[in-house]
Amino acid sequence: MRLCLIGDSHAAMLIAAHRADPAGDALTIFAKPGLAASDIVVEDGILRAVSEDLCKRLGGMGTSDRLDLRDFDAIVIAGLVPSAFAAVRLQQGHAVSGWPSGARALARALADGPGTPRPLMTRSAYRAALVALTESSLGATLARSAPCPVLLVPQPFPSDALLQMEGKFPVFRRVVRNSDGAALAEDLHAAYNSVFRKIDGASCLLQSTHTRSHGCLTRADLMRAGPRLAEGGRQESDDILHGNATLGAELWAGLRRRLRTPVETTSNP
């Protein structure tokens, strides 16, 4: 298959997996760390790089700064949608009803117990906010503009090594401590699916439960020594954001299976 990979720094794990086992798939890479809407223009199926930084990076990868997306069998989008970090920030000032911590907070409020509980947010309101963020994301914008099938591979959940980093990532620590991780992941994944299933030809490849710990984190062995987009580069030893080649290989295998299966959409139920 002829595939175009569009993404941010999280594209690197997929690139590493493809290089290790191309399996006859031709991959064109259109990516840079922090890829933003201001870097690109998509019009009539033509994707163009318009920022100097992106043009320079594409040149280094041997990619043209102008691609006709109709030349590809499918587009893979890596990242470019709200991550678990956005999801935890959205709820950090609230208790979400329907989550374990939200149920406990509601019970305390009804019992008129001591202390001031965090304000309650309904789970439907939380999901609606995640859907709104996803709908306005660059990933969704690209999917709506694509002339061929699109598969989204979101940013991985952060490494569970963050739990060993004293004084850092307190909101994630609280989510894990309150046993809310699985609920957070379920709501984030529901938002992705809600948006992308409404886009003709688009679908999501979500991170499997066996790669995760505490529901909303990734096993550290799948995040250690993640590749950079730069040829031969590796992430810093304390990086907790980027998947490594092992996680990339699992996702790439799922991607191949999915792209060889008809996509279900609102017009193709």
mmCIF file of C-alpha atoms in Angstrom:
data_model
loop_
_atom_site.group_PDB
_atom_site.id
_atom_site.type_symbol
_atom_site.label_atom_id
_atom_site.label_comp_id
_atom_site.label_asym_id
_atom_site.label_seq_id
_atom_site.Cartn_x
_atom_site.Cartn_y
_atom_site.Cartn_z
ATOM 1 C CA MET A 1 0.000 0.000 0.000
ATOM 2 C CA ARG A 2 1.021 3.602 -0.533
ATOM 3 C CA LEU A 3 0.690 5.344 2.809
ATOM 4 C CA CYS A 4 1.174 8.964 3.864
ATOM 5 C CA LEU A 5 2.064 9.488 7.528
ATOM 6 C CA ILE A 6 1.175 12.973 8.770
ATOM 7 C CA GLY A 7 1.969 13.850 12.351
ATOM 8 C CA ASP A 8 4.034 15.308 15.125
ATOM 9 C CA SER A 9 6.890 13.775 17.130
ATOM 10 C CA HIS A 10 4.738 10.702 17.888
ATOM 11 C CA ALA A 11 5.078 9.660 14.253
ATOM 12 C CA ALA A 12 8.628 8.523 15.085
ATOM 13 C CA MET A 13 7.592 5.217 16.702
ATOM 14 C CA LEU A 14 5.578 4.301 13.600
ATOM 15 C CA ILE A 15 8.443 5.249 11.300
ATOM 16 C CA ALA A 16 10.789 3.014 13.297
ATOM 17 C CA ALA A 17 8.326 0.129 13.067
ATOM 18 C CA HIS A 18 7.930 0.526 9.307
ATOM 19 C CA ARG A 19 11.682 0.674 8.749
ATOM 20 C CA ALA A 20 12.103 -2.549 10.709
ATOM 21 C CA ASP A 21 9.423 -4.336 8.668
ATOM 22 C CA PRO A 22 8.173 -2.481 5.564
ATOM 23 C CA ALA A 23 6.175 -5.531 4.384
ATOM 24 C CA GLY A 24 5.743 -3.987 0.956
ATOM 25 C CA ASP A 25 4.133 -0.767 2.212
ATOM 26 C CA ALA A 26 5.571 2.449 0.763
ATOM 27 C CA LEU A 27 5.588 5.200 3.419
ATOM 28 C CA THR A 28 5.818 8.945 2.754
ATOM 29 C CA ILE A 29 6.513 10.971 5.905
ATOM 30 C CA PHE A 30 5.063 14.449 6.380
ATOM 31 C CA ALA A 31 5.840 15.263 9.999
ATOM 32 C CA LYS A 32 7.616 17.504 12.457
ATOM 33 C CA PRO A 33 7.586 17.930 16.250
ATOM 34 C CA GLY A 34 4.689 20.136 17.272
ATOM 35 C CA LEU A 35 3.095 20.140 13.820
ATOM 36 C CA ALA A 36 0.460 22.892 13.837
ATOM 37 C CA ALA A 37 -2.253 24.205 11.536
ATOM 38 C CA SER A 38 -0.025 27.180 10.717
ATOM 39 C CA ASP A 39 2.560 24.798 9.182
ATOM 40 C CA ILE A 40 0.306 23.478 6.422
ATOM 41 C CA VAL A 41 -2.413 24.182 3.902
ATOM 42 C CA VAL A 42 -4.750 21.548 2.449
ATOM 43 C CA GLU A 43 -6.796 22.441 -0.614
ATOM 44 C CA ASP A 44 -8.464 20.185 -3.188
ATOM 45 C CA GLY A 45 -6.551 17.164 -1.945
ATOM 46 C CA ILE A 46 -3.174 18.917 -2.079
ATOM 47 C CA LEU A 47 -1.168 19.119 1.144
ATOM 48 C CA ARG A 48 1.455 21.872 1.221
ATOM 49 C CA ALA A 49 4.033 22.858 3.811
ATOM 50 C CA VAL A 50 4.006 26.624 4.336
ATOM 51 C CA SER A 51 6.337 27.112 7.314
ATOM 52 C CA GLU A 52 10.091 27.332 6.866
ATOM 53 C CA ASP A 53 10.702 24.861 9.692
ATOM 54 C CA LEU A 54 8.456 22.175 8.189
ATOM 55 C CA CYS A 55 9.916 22.646 4.700
ATOM 56 C CA LYS A 56 13.415 22.214 6.116
ATOM 57 C CA ARG A 57 12.477 19.058 8.014
ATOM 58 C CA LEU A 58 10.699 17.549 5.029
ATOM 59 C CA GLY A 59 13.740 18.214 2.880
ATOM 60 C CA GLY A 60 15.876 16.328 5.375
ATOM 61 C CA MET A 61 13.538 13.329 5.117
ATOM 62 C CA GLY A 62 13.403 13.421 1.344
ATOM 63 C CA THR A 63 9.733 14.451 1.286
ATOM 64 C CA SER A 64 8.346 17.054 -1.097
ATOM 65 C CA ASP A 65 6.737 20.107 0.489
ATOM 66 C CA ARG A 66 3.724 19.499 -1.762
ATOM 67 C CA LEU A 67 1.836 16.189 -1.808
ATOM 68 C CA ASP A 68 -1.218 15.150 -3.764
ATOM 69 C CA LEU A 69 -3.072 13.055 -1.195
ATOM 70 C CA ARG A 70 -5.016 11.349 -3.981
ATOM 71 C CA ASP A 71 -1.803 9.479 -4.827
ATOM 72 C CA PHE A 72 -2.080 7.454 -1.605
ATOM 73 C CA ASP A 73 -4.148 4.432 -0.642
ATOM 74 C CA ALA A 74 -4.540 5.752 2.906
ATOM 75 C CA ILE A 75 -3.397 8.453 5.299
ATOM 76 C CA VAL A 76 -2.162 7.754 8.817
ATOM 77 C CA ILE A 77 -2.411 10.616 11.313
ATOM 78 C CA ALA A 78 -0.080 10.330 14.312
ATOM 79 C CA GLY A 79 -1.008 12.507 17.297
ATOM 80 C CA LEU A 80 -2.644 15.849 16.397
ATOM 81 C CA VAL A 81 -5.672 15.243 18.652
ATOM 82 C CA PRO A 82 -6.167 15.997 22.373
ATOM 83 C CA SER A 83 -3.928 13.783 24.492
ATOM 84 C CA ALA A 84 -4.325 12.327 27.972
ATOM 85 C CA PHE A 85 -2.673 15.504 29.240
ATOM 86 C CA ALA A 86 -5.512 17.584 27.825
ATOM 87 C CA ALA A 87 -7.993 15.137 29.325
ATOM 88 C CA VAL A 88 -6.588 15.413 32.849
ATOM 89 C CA ARG A 89 -6.294 19.198 32.654
ATOM 90 C CA LEU A 90 -9.940 19.415 31.643
ATOM 91 C CA GLN A 91 -11.120 17.690 34.814
ATOM 92 C CA GLN A 92 -8.456 18.702 37.318
ATOM 93 C CA GLY A 93 -10.697 21.207 39.124
ATOM 94 C CA HIS A 94 -13.697 18.876 39.260
ATOM 95 C CA ALA A 95 -14.910 15.480 40.324
ATOM 96 C CA VAL A 96 -16.491 13.666 37.363
ATOM 97 C CA SER A 97 -19.733 11.882 38.166
ATOM 98 C CA GLY A 98 -19.590 8.285 36.991
ATOM 99 C CA TRP A 99 -15.891 8.010 37.794
ATOM 100 C CA PRO A 100 -14.957 6.199 41.017
ATOM 101 C CA SER A 101 -13.795 9.447 42.649
ATOM 102 C CA GLY A 102 -16.920 11.251 41.428
ATOM 103 C CA ALA A 103 -19.204 8.632 42.938
ATOM 104 C CA ARG A 104 -17.412 9.004 46.268
ATOM 105 C CA ALA A 105 -17.565 12.805 46.068
ATOM 106 C CA LEU A 106 -21.290 12.686 45.336
ATOM 107 C CA ALA A 107 -21.882 10.333 48.250
ATOM 108 C CA ARG A 108 -19.980 12.668 50.606
ATOM 109 C CA ALA A 109 -21.930 15.672 49.348
ATOM 110 C CA LEU A 110 -25.262 13.919 49.873
ATOM 111 C CA ALA A 111 -24.174 12.860 53.343
ATOM 112 C CA ASP A 112 -23.307 16.480 54.171
ATOM 113 C CA GLY A 113 -19.892 15.324 55.362
ATOM 114 C CA PRO A 114 -16.990 17.525 56.447
ATOM 115 C CA GLY A 115 -14.815 19.442 54.004
ATOM 116 C CA THR A 116 -15.556 21.141 50.711
ATOM 117 C CA PRO A 117 -15.657 18.674 47.807
ATOM 118 C CA ARG A 118 -14.463 19.631 44.358
ATOM 119 C CA PRO A 119 -17.306 20.819 42.100
ATOM 120 C CA LEU A 120 -19.027 17.975 40.293
ATOM 121 C CA MET A 121 -18.986 17.690 36.500
ATOM 122 C CA THR A 122 -21.308 15.206 34.840
ATOM 123 C CA ARG A 123 -19.619 12.569 32.759
ATOM 124 C CA SER A 124 -21.712 13.554 29.744
ATOM 125 C CA ALA A 125 -20.491 17.159 30.066
ATOM 126 C CA TYR A 126 -16.888 15.952 30.360
ATOM 127 C CA ARG A 127 -17.222 13.801 27.240
ATOM 128 C CA ALA A 128 -18.901 16.647 25.365
ATOM 129 C CA ALA A 129 -15.932 18.889 26.172
ATOM 130 C CA LEU A 130 -13.484 16.230 24.949
ATOM 131 C CA VAL A 131 -15.508 15.821 21.759
ATOM 132 C CA ALA A 132 -15.414 19.590 21.164
ATOM 133 C CA LEU A 133 -11.627 19.628 21.594
ATOM 134 C CA THR A 134 -11.251 16.693 19.214
ATOM 135 C CA GLU A 135 -13.563 18.197 16.595
ATOM 136 C CA SER A 136 -11.438 21.352 16.461
ATOM 137 C CA SER A 137 -8.106 19.501 16.383
ATOM 138 C CA LEU A 138 -5.699 19.483 13.457
ATOM 139 C CA GLY A 139 -6.116 15.721 13.191
ATOM 140 C CA ALA A 140 -9.860 16.004 12.612
ATOM 141 C CA THR A 141 -9.389 18.879 10.180
ATOM 142 C CA LEU A 142 -6.977 16.799 8.113
ATOM 143 C CA ALA A 143 -9.282 13.786 8.166
ATOM 144 C CA ARG A 144 -12.187 15.869 6.880
ATOM 145 C CA SER A 145 -9.995 17.149 4.038
ATOM 146 C CA ALA A 146 -8.603 13.772 3.003
ATOM 147 C CA PRO A 147 -9.585 12.257 -0.370
ATOM 148 C CA CYS A 148 -8.788 8.698 0.819
ATOM 149 C CA PRO A 149 -9.220 6.542 3.948
ATOM 150 C CA VAL A 150 -7.722 7.926 7.162
ATOM 151 C CA LEU A 151 -6.553 6.101 10.273
ATOM 152 C CA LEU A 152 -5.844 8.058 13.456
ATOM 153 C CA VAL A 153 -3.149 6.827 15.852
ATOM 154 C CA PRO A 154 -3.381 9.124 18.894
ATOM 155 C CA GLN A 155 -0.472 10.089 21.133
ATOM 156 C CA PRO A 156 0.254 7.242 23.566
ATOM 157 C CA PHE A 157 -0.696 7.556 27.193
ATOM 158 C CA PRO A 158 2.334 8.749 29.198
ATOM 159 C CA SER A 159 4.740 6.261 30.734
ATOM 160 C CA ASP A 160 3.944 4.872 34.162
ATOM 161 C CA ALA A 161 7.535 5.851 35.016
ATOM 162 C CA LEU A 162 6.029 9.244 35.905
ATOM 163 C CA LEU A 163 4.756 7.688 39.123
ATOM 164 C CA GLN A 164 8.388 7.455 40.265
ATOM 165 C CA MET A 165 9.054 11.139 39.575
ATOM 166 C CA GLU A 166 8.527 12.828 42.900
ATOM 167 C CA GLY A 167 6.815 16.198 42.736
ATOM 168 C CA LYS A 168 5.880 15.915 39.043
ATOM 169 C CA PHE A 169 2.598 15.215 37.289
ATOM 170 C CA PRO A 170 0.375 15.573 40.394
ATOM 171 C CA VAL A 171 -2.902 15.399 38.445
ATOM 172 C CA PHE A 172 -1.990 12.056 36.881
ATOM 173 C CA ARG A 173 -0.947 10.826 40.317
ATOM 174 C CA ARG A 174 -4.332 11.822 41.717
ATOM 175 C CA VAL A 175 -6.176 10.113 38.842
ATOM 176 C CA VAL A 176 -4.242 6.893 39.508
ATOM 177 C CA ARG A 177 -4.635 7.175 43.284
ATOM 178 C CA ASN A 178 -8.390 7.575 42.885
ATOM 179 C CA SER A 179 -8.640 4.594 40.494
ATOM 180 C CA ASP A 180 -9.977 6.897 37.778
ATOM 181 C CA GLY A 181 -7.495 5.939 35.040
ATOM 182 C CA ALA A 182 -9.689 3.460 33.170
ATOM 183 C CA ALA A 183 -12.635 5.893 33.191
ATOM 184 C CA LEU A 184 -10.465 8.722 31.850
ATOM 185 C CA ALA A 185 -9.160 6.536 29.021
ATOM 186 C CA GLU A 186 -12.658 5.324 28.193
ATOM 187 C CA ASP A 187 -13.954 8.891 27.915
ATOM 188 C CA LEU A 188 -11.006 10.065 25.810
ATOM 189 C CA HIS A 189 -11.359 7.119 23.447
ATOM 190 C CA ALA A 190 -15.115 7.702 23.224
ATOM 191 C CA ALA A 191 -14.431 11.287 22.124
ATOM 192 C CA TYR A 192 -12.015 10.147 19.395
ATOM 193 C CA ASN A 193 -14.505 7.611 18.083
ATOM 194 C CA SER A 194 -17.422 10.027 18.264
ATOM 195 C CA VAL A 195 -15.616 12.504 15.997
ATOM 196 C CA PHE A 196 -13.757 10.244 13.570
ATOM 197 C CA ARG A 197 -16.584 7.790 12.937
ATOM 198 C CA LYS A 198 -18.632 10.678 11.576
ATOM 199 C CA ILE A 199 -15.938 11.441 8.988
ATOM 200 C CA ASP A 200 -16.385 9.365 5.866
ATOM 201 C CA GLY A 201 -13.550 6.853 5.515
ATOM 202 C CA ALA A 202 -11.946 7.652 8.877
ATOM 203 C CA SER A 203 -11.366 5.478 11.941
ATOM 204 C CA CYS A 204 -9.183 5.312 15.064
ATOM 205 C CA LEU A 205 -6.538 2.813 16.140
ATOM 206 C CA LEU A 206 -6.614 3.060 19.927
ATOM 207 C CA GLN A 207 -3.956 1.856 22.349
ATOM 208 C CA SER A 208 -4.772 -1.622 23.650
ATOM 209 C CA THR A 209 -5.332 -2.290 27.344
ATOM 210 C CA HIS A 210 -2.428 -4.736 27.604
ATOM 211 C CA THR A 211 0.033 -1.935 26.734
ATOM 212 C CA ARG A 212 -1.328 0.227 29.551
ATOM 213 C CA SER A 213 -1.133 0.344 33.327
ATOM 214 C CA HIS A 214 -3.488 2.036 35.780
ATOM 215 C CA GLY A 215 -5.853 2.566 32.845
ATOM 216 C CA CYS A 216 -4.373 5.853 31.649
ATOM 217 C CA LEU A 217 -0.615 5.208 31.564
ATOM 218 C CA THR A 218 1.632 3.142 29.281
ATOM 219 C CA ARG A 219 3.961 0.425 30.513
ATOM 220 C CA ALA A 220 7.425 1.925 30.930
ATOM 221 C CA ASP A 221 9.077 -0.786 28.824
ATOM 222 C CA LEU A 222 7.082 0.443 25.814
ATOM 223 C CA MET A 223 8.131 4.072 26.315
ATOM 224 C CA ARG A 224 11.825 3.717 27.144
ATOM 225 C CA ALA A 225 14.355 4.931 24.515
ATOM 226 C CA GLY A 226 11.751 6.198 22.100
ATOM 227 C CA PRO A 227 13.048 7.347 18.698
ATOM 228 C CA ARG A 228 13.120 10.957 17.554
ATOM 229 C CA LEU A 229 12.028 12.094 14.122
ATOM 230 C CA ALA A 230 15.664 12.981 13.427
ATOM 231 C CA GLU A 231 17.497 10.027 11.914
ATOM 232 C CA GLY A 232 19.115 7.895 14.629
ATOM 233 C CA GLY A 233 18.090 10.147 17.506
ATOM 234 C CA ARG A 234 16.649 8.945 20.823
ATOM 235 C CA GLN A 235 14.511 10.695 23.408
ATOM 236 C CA GLU A 236 16.058 11.719 26.726
ATOM 237 C CA SER A 237 16.252 9.023 29.401
ATOM 238 C CA ASP A 238 13.561 10.724 31.493
ATOM 239 C CA ASP A 239 11.119 11.189 28.591
ATOM 240 C CA ILE A 240 7.651 9.877 29.461
ATOM 241 C CA LEU A 241 5.787 11.072 26.351
ATOM 242 C CA HIS A 242 7.000 9.044 23.385
ATOM 243 C CA GLY A 243 6.492 5.409 22.517
ATOM 244 C CA ASN A 244 9.437 3.279 21.469
ATOM 245 C CA ALA A 245 9.868 0.951 18.511
ATOM 246 C CA THR A 246 8.206 -1.943 20.356
ATOM 247 C CA LEU A 247 4.999 0.020 20.905
ATOM 248 C CA GLY A 248 5.288 1.334 17.356
ATOM 249 C CA ALA A 249 5.506 -2.231 16.013
ATOM 250 C CA GLU A 250 2.335 -3.251 17.820
ATOM 251 C CA LEU A 251 0.477 -0.212 16.546
ATOM 252 C CA TRP A 252 1.842 -0.702 13.019
ATOM 253 C CA ALA A 253 0.635 -4.305 12.982
ATOM 254 C CA GLY A 254 -2.818 -3.140 14.053
ATOM 255 C CA LEU A 255 -2.690 -0.415 11.438
ATOM 256 C CA ARG A 256 -1.989 -2.915 8.676
ATOM 257 C CA ARG A 257 -4.849 -5.133 9.805
ATOM 258 C CA ARG A 258 -7.227 -2.178 9.956
ATOM 259 C CA LEU A 259 -6.294 -0.774 6.559
ATOM 260 C CA ARG A 260 -7.008 -4.124 4.958
ATOM 261 C CA THR A 261 -10.508 -4.163 6.500
ATOM 262 C CA PRO A 262 -13.375 -1.996 5.170
ATOM 263 C CA VAL A 263 -13.888 1.094 7.330
ATOM 264 C CA GLU A 264 -17.290 1.477 9.000
ATOM 265 C CA THR A 265 -18.639 5.005 8.788
ATOM 266 C CA THR A 266 -21.997 6.734 9.049
ATOM 267 C CA SER A 267 -22.415 6.233 5.297
ATOM 268 C CA ASN A 268 -21.024 2.670 5.395
ATOM 269 C CA PRO A 269 -22.558 1.056 8.511
#
